[in-house]
Backbone as a printed PyTorch tensor [residue, N CA C, xyz], in Angstrom:
tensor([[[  9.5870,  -1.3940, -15.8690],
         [  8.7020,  -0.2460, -16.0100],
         [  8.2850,   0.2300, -14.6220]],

        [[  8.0220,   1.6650, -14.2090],
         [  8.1830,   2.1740, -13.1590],
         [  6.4460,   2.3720, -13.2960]],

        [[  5.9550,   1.8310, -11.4680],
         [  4.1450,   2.6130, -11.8040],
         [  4.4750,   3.2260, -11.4730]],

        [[  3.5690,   4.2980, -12.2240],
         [  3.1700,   5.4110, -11.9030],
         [  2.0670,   6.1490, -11.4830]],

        [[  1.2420,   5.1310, -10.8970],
         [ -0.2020,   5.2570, -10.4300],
         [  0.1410,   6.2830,  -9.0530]],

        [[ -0.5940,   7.3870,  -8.9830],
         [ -0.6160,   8.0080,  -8.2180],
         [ -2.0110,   7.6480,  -6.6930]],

        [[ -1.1540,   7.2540,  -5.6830],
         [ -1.7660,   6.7700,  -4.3510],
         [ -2.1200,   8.1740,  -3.5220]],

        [[ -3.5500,   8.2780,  -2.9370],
         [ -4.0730,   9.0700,  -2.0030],
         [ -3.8270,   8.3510,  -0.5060]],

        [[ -4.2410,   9.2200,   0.7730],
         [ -4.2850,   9.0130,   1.9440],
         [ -5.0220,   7.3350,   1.6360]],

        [[ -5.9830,   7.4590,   1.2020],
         [ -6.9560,   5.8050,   1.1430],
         [ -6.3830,   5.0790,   0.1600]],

        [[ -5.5020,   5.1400,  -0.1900],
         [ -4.7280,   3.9890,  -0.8130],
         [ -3.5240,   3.1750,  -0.0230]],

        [[ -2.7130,   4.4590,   0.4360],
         [ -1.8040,   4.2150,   1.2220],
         [ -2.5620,   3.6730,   2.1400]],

        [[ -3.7710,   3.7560,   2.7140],
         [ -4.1430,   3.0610,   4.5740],
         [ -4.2340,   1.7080,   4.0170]],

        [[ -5.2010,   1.5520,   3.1900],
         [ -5.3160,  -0.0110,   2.3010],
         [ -4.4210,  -0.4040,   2.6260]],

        [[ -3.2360,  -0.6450,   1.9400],
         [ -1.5250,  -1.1330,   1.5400],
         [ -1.1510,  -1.1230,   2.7910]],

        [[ -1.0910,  -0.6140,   4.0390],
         [ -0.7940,  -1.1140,   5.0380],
         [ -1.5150,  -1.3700,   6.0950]],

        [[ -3.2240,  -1.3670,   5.9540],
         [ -4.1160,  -1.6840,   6.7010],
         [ -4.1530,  -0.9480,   7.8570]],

        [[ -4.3260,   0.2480,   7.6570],
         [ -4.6030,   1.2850,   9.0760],
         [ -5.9150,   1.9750,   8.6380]],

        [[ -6.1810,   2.9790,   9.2060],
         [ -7.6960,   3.8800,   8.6970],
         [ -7.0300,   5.0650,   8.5200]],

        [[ -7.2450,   5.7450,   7.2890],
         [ -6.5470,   7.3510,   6.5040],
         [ -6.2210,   8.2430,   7.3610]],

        [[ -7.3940,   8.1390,   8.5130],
         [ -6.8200,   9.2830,   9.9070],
         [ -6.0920,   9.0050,   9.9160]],

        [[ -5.1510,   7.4470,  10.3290],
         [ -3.7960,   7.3470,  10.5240],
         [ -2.8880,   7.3140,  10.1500]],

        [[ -2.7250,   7.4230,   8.5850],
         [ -1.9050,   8.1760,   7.3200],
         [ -1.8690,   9.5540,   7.4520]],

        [[ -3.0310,  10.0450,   7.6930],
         [ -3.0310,  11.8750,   7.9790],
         [ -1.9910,  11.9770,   9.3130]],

        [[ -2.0110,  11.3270,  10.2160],
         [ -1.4050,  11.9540,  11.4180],
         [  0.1080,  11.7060,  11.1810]],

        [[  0.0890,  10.0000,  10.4220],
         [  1.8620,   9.9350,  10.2880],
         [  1.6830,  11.4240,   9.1440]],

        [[  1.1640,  11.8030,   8.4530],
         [  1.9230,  12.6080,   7.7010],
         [  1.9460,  14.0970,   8.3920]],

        [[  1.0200,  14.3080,   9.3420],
         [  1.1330,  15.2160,  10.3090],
         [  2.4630,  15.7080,  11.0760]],

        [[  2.8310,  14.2840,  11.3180],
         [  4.1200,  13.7620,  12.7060],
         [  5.1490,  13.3550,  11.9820]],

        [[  5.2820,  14.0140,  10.4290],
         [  6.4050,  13.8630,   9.7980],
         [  7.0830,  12.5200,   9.3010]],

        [[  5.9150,  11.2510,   9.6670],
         [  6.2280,   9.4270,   9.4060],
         [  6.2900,   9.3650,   7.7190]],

        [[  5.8940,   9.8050,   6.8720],
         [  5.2940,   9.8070,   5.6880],
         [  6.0780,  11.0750,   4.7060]],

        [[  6.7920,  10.1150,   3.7360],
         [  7.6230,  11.2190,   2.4260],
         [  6.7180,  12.3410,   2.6160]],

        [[  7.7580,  13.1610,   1.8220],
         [  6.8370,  14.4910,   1.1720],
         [  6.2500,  13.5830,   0.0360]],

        [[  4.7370,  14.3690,  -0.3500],
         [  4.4540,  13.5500,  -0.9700],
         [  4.9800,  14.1570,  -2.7660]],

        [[  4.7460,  13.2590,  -3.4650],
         [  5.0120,  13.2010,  -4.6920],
         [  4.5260,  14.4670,  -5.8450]],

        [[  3.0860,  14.8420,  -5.6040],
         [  2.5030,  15.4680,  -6.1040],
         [  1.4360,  16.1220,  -5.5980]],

        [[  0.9570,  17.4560,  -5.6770],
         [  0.0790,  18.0230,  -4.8900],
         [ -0.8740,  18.9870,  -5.6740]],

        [[ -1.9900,  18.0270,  -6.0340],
         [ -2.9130,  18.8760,  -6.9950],
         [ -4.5450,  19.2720,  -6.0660]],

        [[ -4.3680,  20.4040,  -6.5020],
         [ -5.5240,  20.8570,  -5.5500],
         [ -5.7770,  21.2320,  -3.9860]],

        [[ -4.1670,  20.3800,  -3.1160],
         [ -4.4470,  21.0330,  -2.1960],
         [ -3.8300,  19.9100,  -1.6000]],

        [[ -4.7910,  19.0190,  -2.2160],
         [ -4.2600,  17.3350,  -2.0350],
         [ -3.4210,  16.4330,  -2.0680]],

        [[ -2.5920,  16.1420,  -1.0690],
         [ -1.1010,  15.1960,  -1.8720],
         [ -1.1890,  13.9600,  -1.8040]],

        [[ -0.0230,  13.6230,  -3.4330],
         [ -0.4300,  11.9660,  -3.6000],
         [  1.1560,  11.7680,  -3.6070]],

        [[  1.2310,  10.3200,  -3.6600],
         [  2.1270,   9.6180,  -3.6200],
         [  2.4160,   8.2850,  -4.7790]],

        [[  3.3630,   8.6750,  -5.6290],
         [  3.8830,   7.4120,  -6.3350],
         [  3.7210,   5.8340,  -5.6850]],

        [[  3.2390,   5.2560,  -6.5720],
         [  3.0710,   3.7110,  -5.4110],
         [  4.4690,   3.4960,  -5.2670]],

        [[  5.2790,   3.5220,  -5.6810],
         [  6.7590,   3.1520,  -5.2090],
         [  7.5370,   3.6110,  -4.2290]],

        [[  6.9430,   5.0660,  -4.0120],
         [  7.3370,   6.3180,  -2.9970],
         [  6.6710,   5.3370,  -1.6240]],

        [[  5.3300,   4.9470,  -2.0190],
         [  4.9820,   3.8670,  -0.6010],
         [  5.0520,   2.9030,  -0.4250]],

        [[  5.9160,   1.6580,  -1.2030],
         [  6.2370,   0.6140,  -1.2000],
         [  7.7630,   0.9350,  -0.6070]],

        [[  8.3260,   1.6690,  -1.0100],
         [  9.6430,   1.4650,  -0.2810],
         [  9.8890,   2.2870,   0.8830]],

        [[  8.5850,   3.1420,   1.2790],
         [  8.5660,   3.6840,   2.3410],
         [  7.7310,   2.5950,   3.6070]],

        [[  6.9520,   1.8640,   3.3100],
         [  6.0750,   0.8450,   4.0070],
         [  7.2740,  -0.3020,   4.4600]],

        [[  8.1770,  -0.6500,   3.5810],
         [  9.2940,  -1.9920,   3.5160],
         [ 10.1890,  -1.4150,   4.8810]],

        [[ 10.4170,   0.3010,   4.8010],
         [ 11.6370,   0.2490,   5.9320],
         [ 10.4910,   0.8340,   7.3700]],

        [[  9.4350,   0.8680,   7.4090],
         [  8.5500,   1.1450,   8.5020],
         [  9.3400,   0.1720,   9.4990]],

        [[  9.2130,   1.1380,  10.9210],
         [  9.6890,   0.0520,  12.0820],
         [  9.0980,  -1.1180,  12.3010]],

        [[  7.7990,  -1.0990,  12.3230],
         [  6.1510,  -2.0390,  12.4810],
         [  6.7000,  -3.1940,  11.7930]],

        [[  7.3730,  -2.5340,  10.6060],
         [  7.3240,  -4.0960,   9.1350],
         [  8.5550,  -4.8470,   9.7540]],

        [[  9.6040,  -4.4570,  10.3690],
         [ 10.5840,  -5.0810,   9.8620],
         [ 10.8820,  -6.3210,  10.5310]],

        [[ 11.0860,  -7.5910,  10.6060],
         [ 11.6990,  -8.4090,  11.1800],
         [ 10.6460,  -9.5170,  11.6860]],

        [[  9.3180,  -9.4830,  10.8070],
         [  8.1760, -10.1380,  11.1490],
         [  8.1130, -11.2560,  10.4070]],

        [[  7.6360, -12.3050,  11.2360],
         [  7.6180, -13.8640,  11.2060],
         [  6.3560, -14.3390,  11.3320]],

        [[  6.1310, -15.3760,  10.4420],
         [  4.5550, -16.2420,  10.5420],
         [  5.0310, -17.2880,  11.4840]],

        [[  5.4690, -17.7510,  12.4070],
         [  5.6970, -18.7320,  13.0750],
         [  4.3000, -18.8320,  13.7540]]])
């Protein structure tokens, strides 16, 4: 089953622990899908649209708990 919970700027910062300014600017600077849906003015994002967009982030990849 696919969620379908629709994620704002403050969901997405949560999920990868930044502050929403810095979701606004990646989405400013083109880092961040188009988003999914845009009601009111406002765009959201499928949690899946940011789970598999967060997985190929440069930041994420190749990180070790050593």
């Amino acid at each position: 089953m696919t969620d379908r919970r629709l994620w704002s700027y403050k969901e997405i910062a949560a999920h990868i622990k930044v502050q929403p300014d810095t979701v606004r600017s990646y989405r400013k600077h083109g880092l961040l899908p188009p988003p999914d849906r845009v009601d009111g003015g406002k765009p959201y994002w499928f949690a899946a649209t940011v789970h598999a967009w967060a997985a190929a982030r440069p930041g994420n990849r190749g990180r070790r708990s050593d």
